[in-house]
């Protein structure tokens, strides 16, 4: 049976999120997580649906992609379809031809699981490797120690605190209160939490959002940030430890995060918070 490329629409997002939850397991290639769709949901359900692509055979979804901008496709493949030749060939054709409605012309990127056949075929078709990313993981079997600072779970009434910390942590951020509300209304946020850390003077200094994929599955940190003027005081480590504790309370088996390898400070922060550095991963890049 042929592989069918689809756009799920708003009504189909529930199925896409559902299969992403099913495909998460400890030791899985660290690609698309339900929390990635949840974080994208800040732009609204319609925008999220427009950015999602699915590849199915006989009605069964084998791969889910998120267009994280017109130049980047983030791809998750079903565990038993990583080396499926028909699927891999279809994926390569769909991301290569702009008229398929996946990626634009010119320089584009595909974030696909390392070891999947699609990685090999993209390389054979002239796609290069891009800058490395560092995945990190913390096992949550044992209880997590107190982070040492005051942590608050943020609800709708405190959304402005969460968004303000984010904007003060990331240059060019457009995370507004309205976008927090849209994110919180999304399907993945039912198993998510926003946390804010406070210093001794009551200032909100760091924030993180954590996303569970369900009990016994890895949970994701996305995003985590510390206000620029409060960096260098251990708040990044503290909010990351708090994130791990929150995911454990949600039933997650582990906490995962991924950051550019060039961001040595972020890598060091996660390692200080008990995360184990895993082998680097790289996107595939087409320059023209």
XYZ file of N, CA and C in Angstrom:
864
model
N 0.846 -1.198 0.000
C 0.000 0.000 0.000
C 0.878 1.245 0.000
N 0.438 2.307 -0.682
C 1.265 3.512 -0.763
C 1.311 4.267 0.562
N 2.379 5.047 0.722
C 2.503 5.965 1.857
C 1.759 7.247 1.504
N 0.918 7.721 2.421
C 0.106 8.910 2.167
C 0.587 10.052 3.051
N 0.939 11.168 2.420
C 1.295 12.395 3.130
C 0.017 13.144 3.468
N -0.147 13.514 4.741
C -1.363 14.195 5.142
C -1.118 15.416 6.000
N -2.125 16.297 6.014
C -2.184 17.426 6.938
C -3.396 17.177 7.819
N -3.190 16.953 9.114
C -4.288 16.460 9.952
C -5.418 17.441 10.198
N -5.149 18.745 10.095
C -6.176 19.697 10.481
C -6.344 19.713 11.990
N -7.103 20.661 12.492
C -7.285 20.800 13.940
C -7.887 19.532 14.535
N -8.867 18.955 13.840
C -9.534 17.757 14.364
C -8.595 16.552 14.413
N -7.543 16.558 13.593
C -6.619 15.435 13.553
C -5.432 15.573 14.479
N -5.322 16.705 15.179
C -4.177 16.893 16.069
C -4.193 15.905 17.232
N -5.370 15.511 17.672
C -5.457 14.566 18.789
C -4.753 13.263 18.434
N -4.952 12.767 17.208
C -4.298 11.525 16.797
C -2.793 11.708 16.683
N -2.360 12.836 16.132
C -0.925 13.085 15.991
C -0.241 13.155 17.355
N -0.855 13.855 18.294
C -0.298 13.926 19.643
C -0.295 12.541 20.282
N -1.340 11.772 20.032
C -1.450 10.443 20.617
C -0.343 9.502 20.165
N -0.041 9.493 18.872
C 1.022 8.590 18.414
C 2.385 9.066 18.897
N 2.582 10.373 19.001
C 3.843 10.872 19.545
C 4.027 10.412 20.988
N 2.953 10.391 21.752
C 3.036 9.868 23.120
C 3.437 8.390 23.101
N 2.796 7.612 22.235
C 3.064 6.176 22.168
C 4.519 5.886 21.803
N 5.110 6.718 20.956
C 6.452 6.445 20.439
C 7.568 6.867 21.383
N 7.240 7.456 22.513
C 8.280 7.880 23.457
C 8.654 6.708 24.365
N 9.945 6.462 24.484
C 10.422 5.457 25.434
C 11.871 5.797 25.780
N 12.302 5.347 26.941
C 13.672 5.634 27.354
C 14.650 4.956 26.402
N 15.596 5.741 25.916
C 16.545 5.233 24.939
C 16.146 5.503 23.509
N 14.962 6.063 23.288
C 14.521 6.377 21.931
C 15.346 7.530 21.365
N 15.506 7.571 20.034
C 16.157 8.744 19.429
C 15.416 10.012 19.846
N 16.164 11.025 20.248
C 15.535 12.223 20.815
C 15.143 13.179 19.696
N 13.956 12.961 19.174
C 13.381 13.876 18.200
C 12.052 14.404 18.724
N 11.078 14.528 17.870
C 9.831 15.201 18.196
C 9.108 14.548 19.385
N 8.686 15.379 20.325
C 7.995 14.968 21.550
C 6.640 15.686 21.569
N 5.626 15.113 22.225
C 4.354 15.834 22.318
C 4.521 17.257 22.851
N 5.507 17.459 23.720
C 5.752 18.797 24.247
C 6.220 19.788 23.206
N 6.867 19.298 22.145
C 7.259 20.204 21.070
C 6.031 20.765 20.363
N 5.031 19.901 20.141
C 3.775 20.399 19.598
C 3.090 21.311 20.602
N 3.191 20.951 21.894
C 2.577 21.778 22.923
C 3.158 23.180 22.978
N 4.461 23.291 22.857
C 5.112 24.601 22.870
C 4.751 25.390 21.617
N 4.654 24.711 20.453
C 4.265 25.380 19.212
C 2.824 25.885 19.305
N 2.002 25.218 20.125
C 0.584 25.545 20.249
C 0.356 26.971 20.739
N 1.387 27.632 21.216
C 1.223 29.020 21.646
C 0.771 29.910 20.490
N 0.979 29.452 19.256
C 0.515 30.198 18.078
C -0.925 29.862 17.714
N -1.554 28.965 18.464
C -2.942 28.608 18.219
C -3.086 27.243 17.577
N -4.280 26.655 17.737
C -4.524 25.322 17.205
C -4.454 25.296 15.682
N -4.975 26.331 15.030
C -4.977 26.346 13.571
C -3.553 26.409 13.022
N -2.710 27.250 13.625
C -1.329 27.353 13.177
C -0.571 26.049 13.421
N -0.865 25.400 14.554
C -0.214 24.127 14.852
C -0.622 23.074 13.841
N -1.908 22.993 13.539
C -2.376 22.023 12.549
C -1.742 22.276 11.186
N -1.595 23.541 10.825
C -1.004 23.877 9.525
C 0.470 23.486 9.452
N 1.116 23.363 10.608
C 2.545 23.043 10.641
C 2.821 21.547 10.772
N 1.785 20.735 10.977
C 1.971 19.301 11.194
C 1.761 18.535 9.892
N 2.610 17.532 9.675
C 2.470 16.612 8.552
C 2.505 15.185 9.097
N 1.764 14.300 8.455
C 1.782 12.894 8.841
C 2.032 12.042 7.600
N 2.660 10.893 7.807
C 2.864 9.905 6.755
C 2.248 8.602 7.235
N 1.293 8.079 6.453
C 0.517 6.921 6.883
C 0.495 5.838 5.814
N 0.307 4.602 6.283
C 0.078 3.460 5.392
C -1.143 2.702 5.904
N -2.120 2.513 5.040
C -3.360 1.830 5.407
C -3.992 2.439 6.659
N -3.935 3.758 6.750
C -4.559 4.462 7.850
C -3.748 4.520 9.129
N -2.579 3.879 9.144
C -1.732 3.891 10.337
C -0.618 4.917 10.169
N -0.515 5.843 11.107
C 0.529 6.866 11.038
C 1.891 6.226 11.325
N 2.846 6.454 10.426
C 4.201 5.930 10.568
C 5.211 7.022 10.909
N 4.881 8.272 10.612
C 5.789 9.380 10.902
C 4.980 10.652 11.100
N 5.452 11.507 11.992
C 4.839 12.814 12.253
C 5.931 13.871 12.125
N 5.633 14.931 11.407
C 6.582 16.028 11.256
C 5.981 17.342 11.716
N 6.817 18.207 12.268
C 6.419 19.557 12.663
C 7.292 20.545 11.910
N 6.659 21.415 11.143
C 7.389 22.482 10.456
C 7.642 23.599 11.461
N 8.820 23.574 12.051
C 9.198 24.569 13.049
C 9.769 25.769 12.306
N 8.914 26.369 11.474
C 9.325 27.393 10.525
C 9.381 26.780 9.131
N 9.409 27.614 8.089
C 9.356 27.089 6.716
C 10.622 26.357 6.283
N 11.703 26.481 7.049
C 12.976 25.874 6.653
C 13.333 24.622 7.438
N 12.585 24.278 8.494
C 12.965 23.163 9.351
C 11.800 22.217 9.586
N 12.005 20.937 9.230
C 11.056 19.883 9.542
C 11.626 19.016 10.648
N 10.912 18.932 11.755
C 11.302 18.067 12.866
C 10.473 16.802 12.767
N 11.138 15.664 12.686
C 10.501 14.426 12.266
C 10.640 13.338 13.320
N 9.531 12.671 13.624
C 9.520 11.503 14.497
C 8.948 10.328 13.716
N 9.627 9.181 13.798
C 9.231 7.987 13.057
C 8.878 6.884 14.051
N 7.842 6.119 13.737
C 7.430 5.011 14.595
C 8.618 4.078 14.849
N 8.753 3.556 16.061
C 9.906 2.721 16.395
C 10.127 1.553 15.440
N 9.046 0.942 14.936
C 9.207 -0.212 14.054
C 9.295 0.167 12.581
N 9.384 1.482 12.304
C 9.473 1.933 10.913
C 10.749 2.730 10.642
N 11.702 2.677 11.552
C 12.934 3.449 11.400
C 13.705 3.081 10.121
N 13.652 1.801 9.727
C 14.398 1.343 8.547
C 13.462 0.907 7.426
N 12.222 1.377 7.467
C 11.233 1.057 6.432
C 11.639 1.765 5.134
N 11.974 0.975 4.092
C 12.502 1.553 2.853
C 11.460 2.395 2.122
N 10.236 1.899 2.046
C 9.192 2.642 1.348
C 8.931 3.979 2.034
N 8.855 3.976 3.352
C 8.627 5.216 4.094
C 9.787 6.177 3.918
N 11.009 5.684 4.055
C 12.184 6.551 3.948
C 12.253 7.205 2.566
N 11.994 6.426 1.523
C 12.040 6.985 0.174
C 10.966 8.042 -0.021
N 9.770 7.782 0.519
C 8.687 8.756 0.398
C 9.019 10.041 1.159
N 9.593 9.903 2.342
C 9.981 11.079 3.116
C 10.978 11.936 2.347
N 11.985 11.291 1.757
C 12.999 12.035 1.006
C 12.358 12.776 -0.159
N 11.482 12.106 -0.884
C 10.826 12.762 -2.014
C 9.971 13.936 -1.550
N 9.251 13.758 -0.459
C 8.338 14.804 0.005
C 9.082 16.026 0.541
N 10.230 15.828 1.192
C 10.959 16.988 1.724
C 11.823 17.642 0.657
N 12.076 16.932 -0.445
C 12.934 17.460 -1.500
C 12.162 18.311 -2.495
N 10.917 17.910 -2.784
C 10.108 18.611 -3.786
C 9.222 19.659 -3.116
N 9.471 20.946 -3.350
C 8.668 21.991 -2.689
C 7.173 21.893 -2.986
N 6.806 21.369 -4.162
C 5.385 21.324 -4.494
C 4.628 20.266 -3.699
N 5.352 19.464 -2.895
C 4.680 18.500 -2.029
C 4.084 19.180 -0.790
N 4.451 20.446 -0.555
C 3.868 21.181 0.564
C 4.501 20.899 1.911
N 5.773 20.471 1.900
C 6.465 20.239 3.165
C 7.497 21.344 3.376
N 8.617 21.283 2.689
C 9.660 22.297 2.842
C 9.732 23.211 1.620
N 10.202 24.432 1.850
C 10.333 25.429 0.800
C 11.577 25.154 -0.050
N 11.747 25.942 -1.089
C 12.960 25.872 -1.891
C 14.130 26.486 -1.128
N 15.367 26.210 -1.603
C 16.549 26.809 -1.011
C 17.052 26.033 0.189
N 17.725 26.728 1.089
C 18.335 26.082 2.257
C 17.256 25.632 3.237
N 17.259 24.347 3.542
C 16.276 23.778 4.460
C 16.948 22.703 5.312
N 16.251 22.300 6.384
C 16.819 21.359 7.348
C 15.782 20.290 7.702
N 16.270 19.085 7.969
C 15.427 18.004 8.459
C 16.067 17.442 9.726
N 15.302 17.487 10.801
C 15.724 16.901 12.077
C 15.083 15.528 12.162
N 15.844 14.491 11.808
C 15.330 13.120 11.760
C 16.119 12.243 12.723
N 15.530 11.130 13.157
C 16.221 10.259 14.119
C 17.550 9.739 13.579
N 18.582 9.847 14.394
C 19.864 9.257 14.031
C 19.687 7.743 13.931
N 20.222 7.148 12.875
C 20.084 5.714 12.674
C 18.911 5.328 11.806
N 17.995 6.268 11.556
C 16.870 5.980 10.668
C 17.347 5.976 9.221
N 16.701 5.160 8.399
C 17.107 5.037 7.006
C 16.999 6.365 6.266
N 16.047 7.207 6.633
C 15.889 8.489 5.947
C 17.150 9.334 6.065
N 17.887 9.199 7.174
C 19.155 9.920 7.316
C 20.125 9.505 6.206
N 20.242 8.206 5.970
C 21.159 7.703 4.938
C 20.738 8.168 3.549
N 19.435 8.103 3.264
C 18.968 8.477 1.931
C 19.125 9.972 1.677
N 18.902 10.787 2.697
C 19.129 12.224 2.519
C 20.596 12.499 2.206
N 21.495 11.824 2.904
C 22.927 11.983 2.631
C 23.247 11.552 1.204
N 22.663 10.440 0.771
C 22.902 9.954 -0.589
C 22.371 10.926 -1.631
N 21.380 11.734 -1.241
C 20.807 12.717 -2.162
C 21.440 14.095 -2.030
N 22.597 14.161 -1.385
C 23.361 15.397 -1.342
C 23.112 16.295 -0.159
N 22.347 15.828 0.834
C 22.116 16.625 2.028
C 23.320 16.493 2.953
N 23.766 17.619 3.481
C 24.930 17.648 4.368
C 24.473 17.576 5.824
N 25.433 17.526 6.740
C 25.120 17.576 8.167
C 25.270 19.000 8.674
N 24.407 19.383 9.611
C 24.432 20.734 10.152
C 25.099 20.728 11.523
N 24.997 21.853 12.242
C 25.647 21.996 13.539
C 25.113 20.969 14.541
N 25.967 20.469 15.429
C 25.539 19.427 16.365
C 24.698 19.971 17.514
N 23.819 19.103 18.001
C 23.013 19.360 19.186
C 23.358 18.312 20.235
N 23.214 18.691 21.499
C 23.512 17.776 22.598
C 22.233 17.399 23.334
N 21.821 16.128 23.268
C 20.706 15.673 24.094
C 21.219 15.340 25.499
N 20.374 15.523 26.485
C 20.715 15.167 27.863
C 19.501 14.500 28.504
N 19.775 13.612 29.452
C 18.712 12.846 30.086
C 19.004 12.681 31.574
N 17.944 12.772 32.374
C 18.061 12.478 33.809
C 17.052 11.394 34.167
N 17.530 10.309 34.752
C 16.665 9.247 35.226
C 15.865 9.737 36.433
N 14.589 9.340 36.486
C 13.711 9.809 37.559
C 13.240 8.677 38.462
N 14.013 7.586 38.483
C 13.640 6.472 39.358
C 13.667 6.892 40.821
N 14.708 7.610 41.206
C 14.870 8.049 42.594
C 14.268 9.436 42.795
N 13.852 9.768 44.023
C 13.331 11.111 44.310
C 14.356 12.199 43.976
N 13.851 13.358 43.613
C 14.700 14.494 43.255
C 14.852 15.400 44.471
N 16.078 15.824 44.740
C 16.336 16.683 45.894
C 15.703 18.058 45.713
N 15.480 18.720 46.835
C 14.936 20.075 46.810
C 15.866 20.991 46.028
N 15.330 21.849 45.145
C 16.195 22.710 44.326
C 16.880 23.832 45.096
N 16.414 24.131 46.303
C 17.077 25.143 47.116
C 16.570 26.552 46.919
N 15.567 26.737 46.076
C 14.946 28.051 45.892
C 13.432 27.860 45.879
N 12.708 28.977 46.041
C 11.253 28.884 46.028
C 10.773 28.686 44.602
N 9.937 27.663 44.404
C 9.396 27.331 43.093
C 7.878 27.442 43.148
N 7.303 28.030 42.136
C 5.849 28.159 42.080
C 5.331 27.614 40.756
N 4.254 26.810 40.822
C 3.568 26.346 39.619
C 2.657 27.470 39.135
N 2.775 27.807 37.877
C 2.085 28.968 37.328
C 0.762 28.560 36.691
N -0.310 29.239 37.099
C -1.619 29.071 36.493
C -1.994 30.292 35.683
N -3.219 30.351 35.175
C -3.624 31.475 34.316
C -3.445 32.837 34.965
N -3.661 32.919 36.294
C -3.575 34.220 36.951
C -2.144 34.746 37.004
N -1.155 33.861 36.933
C 0.253 34.280 36.991
C 0.952 34.146 35.640
N 0.180 33.974 34.570
C 0.789 33.782 33.254
C 1.724 34.925 32.896
N 1.374 36.141 33.331
C 2.205 37.299 33.000
C 3.599 37.188 33.610
N 3.711 36.506 34.747
C 5.029 36.317 35.360
C 5.865 35.373 34.503
N 5.249 34.265 34.091
C 5.953 33.288 33.252
C 6.414 33.911 31.944
N 5.551 34.648 31.285
C 5.917 35.221 29.987
C 6.972 36.316 30.127
N 6.910 37.087 31.209
C 7.898 38.141 31.422
C 9.294 37.557 31.625
N 9.375 36.465 32.394
C 10.677 35.819 32.589
C 11.204 35.290 31.259
N 10.332 34.709 30.468
C 10.772 34.172 29.174
C 11.304 35.283 28.274
N 10.578 36.377 28.187
C 11.025 37.479 27.322
C 12.345 38.064 27.805
N 12.569 38.037 29.123
C 13.813 38.560 29.684
C 14.947 37.547 29.591
N 14.645 36.345 29.106
C 15.653 35.290 29.005
C 16.096 35.035 27.578
N 15.238 35.359 26.614
C 15.515 35.040 25.210
C 15.369 36.284 24.349
N 16.422 36.632 23.645
C 16.387 37.789 22.757
C 15.332 37.594 21.670
N 14.532 38.619 21.450
C 13.542 38.579 20.381
C 12.307 37.751 20.676
N 12.120 37.308 21.920
C 10.966 36.480 22.246
C 9.660 37.244 22.039
N 8.662 36.537 21.520
C 7.320 37.103 21.334
C 6.295 36.364 22.197
N 6.752 35.771 23.289
C 5.873 35.004 24.168
C 5.052 35.969 25.019
N 3.793 36.128 24.677
C 2.902 37.051 25.369
C 1.928 36.276 26.261
N 1.175 37.011 27.073
C 0.162 36.375 27.912
C -0.868 35.651 27.046
N -1.236 36.250 25.912
C -2.210 35.620 25.019
C -1.661 34.310 24.465
N -0.389 34.296 24.154
C 0.194 33.059 23.635
C 0.336 32.003 24.723
N 0.553 32.418 25.953
C 0.547 31.436 27.047
C -0.837 30.806 27.156
N -1.880 31.630 27.066
C -3.239 31.106 27.167
C -3.530 30.119 26.038
N -3.055 30.437 24.826
C -3.255 29.519 23.694
C -2.520 28.208 23.936
N -1.281 28.292 24.443
C -0.507 27.089 24.748
C -1.219 26.246 25.797
N -1.699 26.893 26.849
C -2.345 26.180 27.946
C -3.658 25.536 27.526
N -4.255 26.031 26.447
C -5.499 25.452 25.935
C -5.240 24.267 25.021
N -3.994 24.020 24.677
C -3.657 22.947 23.750
C -3.735 21.573 24.394
N -3.902 20.556 23.563
C -4.021 19.177 24.054
C -2.833 18.745 24.911
N -1.578 18.984 24.500
C -0.456 18.479 25.290
C -0.330 19.114 26.667
N -0.912 20.307 26.868
C -0.720 20.991 28.150
C -1.504 20.342 29.281
N -2.390 19.411 28.964
C -3.094 18.692 30.021
C -2.117 17.953 30.924
N -0.949 17.583 30.381
C 0.084 16.891 31.151
C 1.360 17.734 31.233
N 1.193 19.031 31.381
C 2.348 19.941 31.424
C 2.247 20.852 32.639
N 3.371 21.491 32.960
C 3.418 22.460 34.055
C 4.381 23.584 33.679
N 4.045 24.806 34.087
C 4.978 25.924 34.013
C 5.448 26.232 35.430
N 6.762 26.328 35.598
C 7.349 26.609 36.906
C 8.146 27.899 36.832
N 8.127 28.652 37.928
C 8.936 29.866 38.050
C 9.729 29.786 39.347
N 11.005 30.168 39.286
C 11.865 30.216 40.475
C 12.000 31.661 40.939
N 12.043 31.842 42.279
C 12.145 33.175 42.869
C 13.403 33.264 43.724
N 14.006 34.456 43.726
C 15.166 34.652 44.587
C 14.708 35.066 45.987
N 15.675 35.372 46.866
C 15.356 35.689 48.260
C 14.570 36.982 48.407
N 14.609 37.832 47.382
C 13.876 39.097 47.432
C 12.502 39.005 46.791
N 12.141 37.816 46.330
C 10.836 37.629 45.714
C 10.782 37.923 44.237
N 11.957 38.101 43.615
C 11.995 38.353 42.179
C 11.876 37.036 41.405
N 11.055 37.036 40.361
C 10.962 35.874 39.474
C 12.203 35.865 38.589
N 13.037 34.837 38.721
C 14.364 34.861 38.087
C 14.562 33.806 37.003
N 13.776 32.744 37.002
C 13.946 31.676 36.022
C 12.612 30.973 35.821
N 12.472 30.343 34.675
C 11.209 29.662 34.378
C 11.460 28.483 33.458
N 10.535 27.538 33.496
C 10.622 26.353 32.643
C 9.208 25.822 32.420
N 9.015 25.176 31.284
C 7.794 24.417 31.040
C 8.187 22.962 30.850
N 7.464 22.067 31.516
C 7.746 20.634 31.398
C 6.527 19.940 30.816
N 6.798 18.918 29.997
C 5.752 18.228 29.253
C 5.861 16.725 29.488
N 4.840 16.143 30.056
C 4.786 14.693 30.232
C 4.225 14.056 28.966
N 4.732 12.859 28.641
C 4.156 12.056 27.552
C 3.321 10.921 28.113
N 3.111 10.944 29.427
C 2.356 9.891 30.077
C 3.209 9.121 31.063
N 2.594 8.394 31.982
C 3.338 7.637 32.984
C 4.299 6.634 32.350
N 5.505 6.580 32.918
C 6.493 5.619 32.442
C 7.191 6.002 31.161
N 7.015 7.242 30.716
C 7.639 7.710 29.474
C 8.472 8.968 29.749
N 9.440 9.265 28.884
C 10.269 10.457 29.093
C 9.451 11.740 29.000
N 9.745 12.678 29.895
C 9.137 13.999 29.852
C 10.154 15.020 29.363
N 9.669 16.100 28.762
C 10.524 17.077 28.092
C 10.542 18.412 28.820
N 11.724 19.041 28.867
C 11.872 20.435 29.288
C 11.915 21.291 28.028
N 10.950 22.190 27.869
C 10.941 23.058 26.683
C 9.959 24.198 26.881
N 10.443 25.427 27.075
C 11.834 25.860 27.179
C 12.200 26.145 28.634
N 13.495 26.378 28.870
C 13.999 26.813 30.178
C 14.839 28.057 29.971
N 14.621 29.056 30.834
C 15.407 30.271 30.704
C 15.606 30.978 32.032
N 16.709 31.739 32.134
C 17.026 32.550 33.312
C 17.157 33.998 32.854
N 16.540 34.896 33.596
C 16.634 36.325 33.241
C 18.100 36.735 33.144
N 18.407 37.543 32.157
C 19.797 37.910 31.879
C 20.492 38.484 33.112
N 19.816 39.333 33.854
C 20.447 40.016 34.983
C 20.611 39.111 36.207
N 20.080 37.895 36.139
C 20.179 36.985 37.292
C 20.988 35.729 36.968
N 21.709 35.761 35.868
C 22.507 34.597 35.505
C 23.784 34.519 36.338
N 24.300 33.316 36.464
C 25.532 33.110 37.207
C 25.350 32.883 38.687
N 24.104 32.689 39.134
C 23.824 32.489 40.556
C 23.196 31.123 40.846
N 23.207 30.224 39.874
C 22.695 28.881 40.095
C 21.209 28.702 39.875
N 20.529 29.731 39.362
C 19.085 29.608 39.176
C 18.731 28.666 38.022
N 19.607 28.588 37.019
C 19.364 27.648 35.930
C 19.381 26.216 36.426
N 20.369 25.892 37.244
C 20.429 24.562 37.840
C 19.198 24.312 38.705
N 18.819 25.290 39.529
C 17.701 25.114 40.456
C 16.389 24.868 39.717
N 16.098 25.659 38.680
C 14.826 25.477 37.970
C 14.837 24.172 37.188
N 16.016 23.719 36.751
C 16.108 22.450 36.039
C 15.867 21.280 36.989
N 16.403 21.363 38.198
C 16.125 20.334 39.212
C 14.633 20.318 39.541
N 14.042 21.497 39.677
C 12.606 21.580 39.947
C 11.796 20.977 38.799
N 12.262 21.180 37.575
C 11.588 20.602 36.413
C 11.609 19.083 36.477
N 12.771 18.527 36.844
C 12.874 17.076 36.974
C 11.915 16.555 38.043
N 11.828 17.265 39.159
C 10.919 16.858 40.232
C 9.464 16.905 39.772
N 9.112 17.947 39.013
C 7.738 18.067 38.527
C 7.391 16.935 37.570
N 8.330 16.579 36.703
C 8.076 15.475 35.778
C 7.942 14.146 36.519
N 8.734 13.970 37.566
C 8.598 12.741 38.353
C 7.216 12.664 39.001
N 6.721 13.801 39.496
C 5.377 13.831 40.078
C 4.313 13.497 39.039
N 4.581 13.853 37.781
C 3.643 13.562 36.699
C 3.764 12.118 36.201
N 4.724 11.373 36.756
C 4.874 9.967 36.394
C 5.904 9.682 35.335
N 6.655 10.680 34.920
C 7.659 10.473 33.865
C 8.786 9.572 34.358
N 9.295 8.746 33.450
C 10.397 7.842 33.779
C 11.740 8.552 33.755
N 11.821 9.614 32.970
C 13.057 10.376 32.842
C 12.713 11.772 32.362
N 13.694 12.665 32.468
C 13.554 14.026 31.948
C 14.563 14.198 30.833
N 14.137 14.756 29.703
C 15.024 14.932 28.562
C 15.011 16.386 28.112
N 16.118 16.776 27.500
C 16.258 18.120 26.968
C 17.322 18.077 25.893
N 17.263 19.021 24.960
C 18.254 19.064 23.889
C 18.627 20.519 23.643
N 19.927 20.786 23.500
C 20.403 22.160 23.339
C 21.547 22.186 22.327
N 21.751 23.285 21.604
C 22.896 23.346 20.694
C 24.198 23.053 21.418
N 25.037 22.235 20.834
C 26.310 21.897 21.477
C 27.176 23.130 21.680
N 26.981 24.152 20.837
C 27.751 25.384 20.971
C 27.380 26.166 22.226
N 26.228 25.878 22.812
C 25.786 26.566 24.033
C 26.360 25.829 25.241
N 27.638 26.024 25.464
C 28.338 25.293 26.522
C 27.751 25.584 27.894
N 27.255 26.791 28.100
C 26.671 27.145 29.386
C 25.425 26.336 29.682
N 24.587 26.138 28.673
C 23.370 25.353 28.868
C 23.713 23.899 29.154
N 24.664 23.351 28.386
C 25.076 21.962 28.610
C 25.578 21.794 30.041
N 26.399 22.741 30.508
C 26.948 22.663 31.863
C 25.844 22.768 32.913
N 24.853 23.625 32.654
C 23.746 23.780 33.605
C 22.963 22.485 33.753
N 22.631 21.862 32.640
C 21.865 20.615 32.702
C 22.670 19.506 33.374
N 23.950 19.436 33.093
C 24.782 18.415 33.734
C 24.862 18.660 35.240
N 24.955 19.931 35.643
C 24.991 20.262 37.066
C 23.697 19.867 37.768
N 22.600 19.831 37.009
C 21.295 19.465 37.560
C 21.049 17.959 37.503
N 22.089 17.191 37.203
C 21.971 15.739 37.250
C 21.642 15.069 35.939
N 21.723 15.806 34.845
C 21.441 15.235 33.539
C 22.709 14.621 32.946
N 22.543 13.502 32.262
C 23.653 12.822 31.605
C 23.711 13.249 30.143
N 24.901 13.659 29.713
C 25.092 14.062 28.328
C 25.112 12.834 27.428
N 24.322 12.868 26.351
C 24.219 11.765 25.406
C 24.954 12.107 24.112
N 25.171 11.134 23.216
C 25.867 11.416 21.952
C 25.162 12.502 21.151
N 25.953 13.347 20.508
C 25.407 14.457 19.732
C 24.549 13.967 18.570
N 23.620 14.814 18.176
C 22.801 14.565 16.992
C 22.953 15.760 16.059
N 22.652 15.533 14.770
C 22.789 16.599 13.779
C 21.636 16.561 12.791
N 21.149 17.755 12.416
C 20.150 17.854 11.366
C 20.813 17.558 10.026
N 19.980 17.212 9.055
C 20.420 17.184 7.662
C 20.093 18.540 7.029
N 21.004 19.050 6.196
C 20.857 20.375 5.600
C 21.036 20.298 4.090
N 20.108 20.942 3.374
C 20.251 21.115 1.923
C 20.533 22.583 1.663
N 21.649 22.860 1.056
C 22.071 24.252 0.878
C 21.391 24.943 -0.290
N 20.886 24.211 -1.244
C 20.254 24.852 -2.400
C 19.098 23.979 -2.882
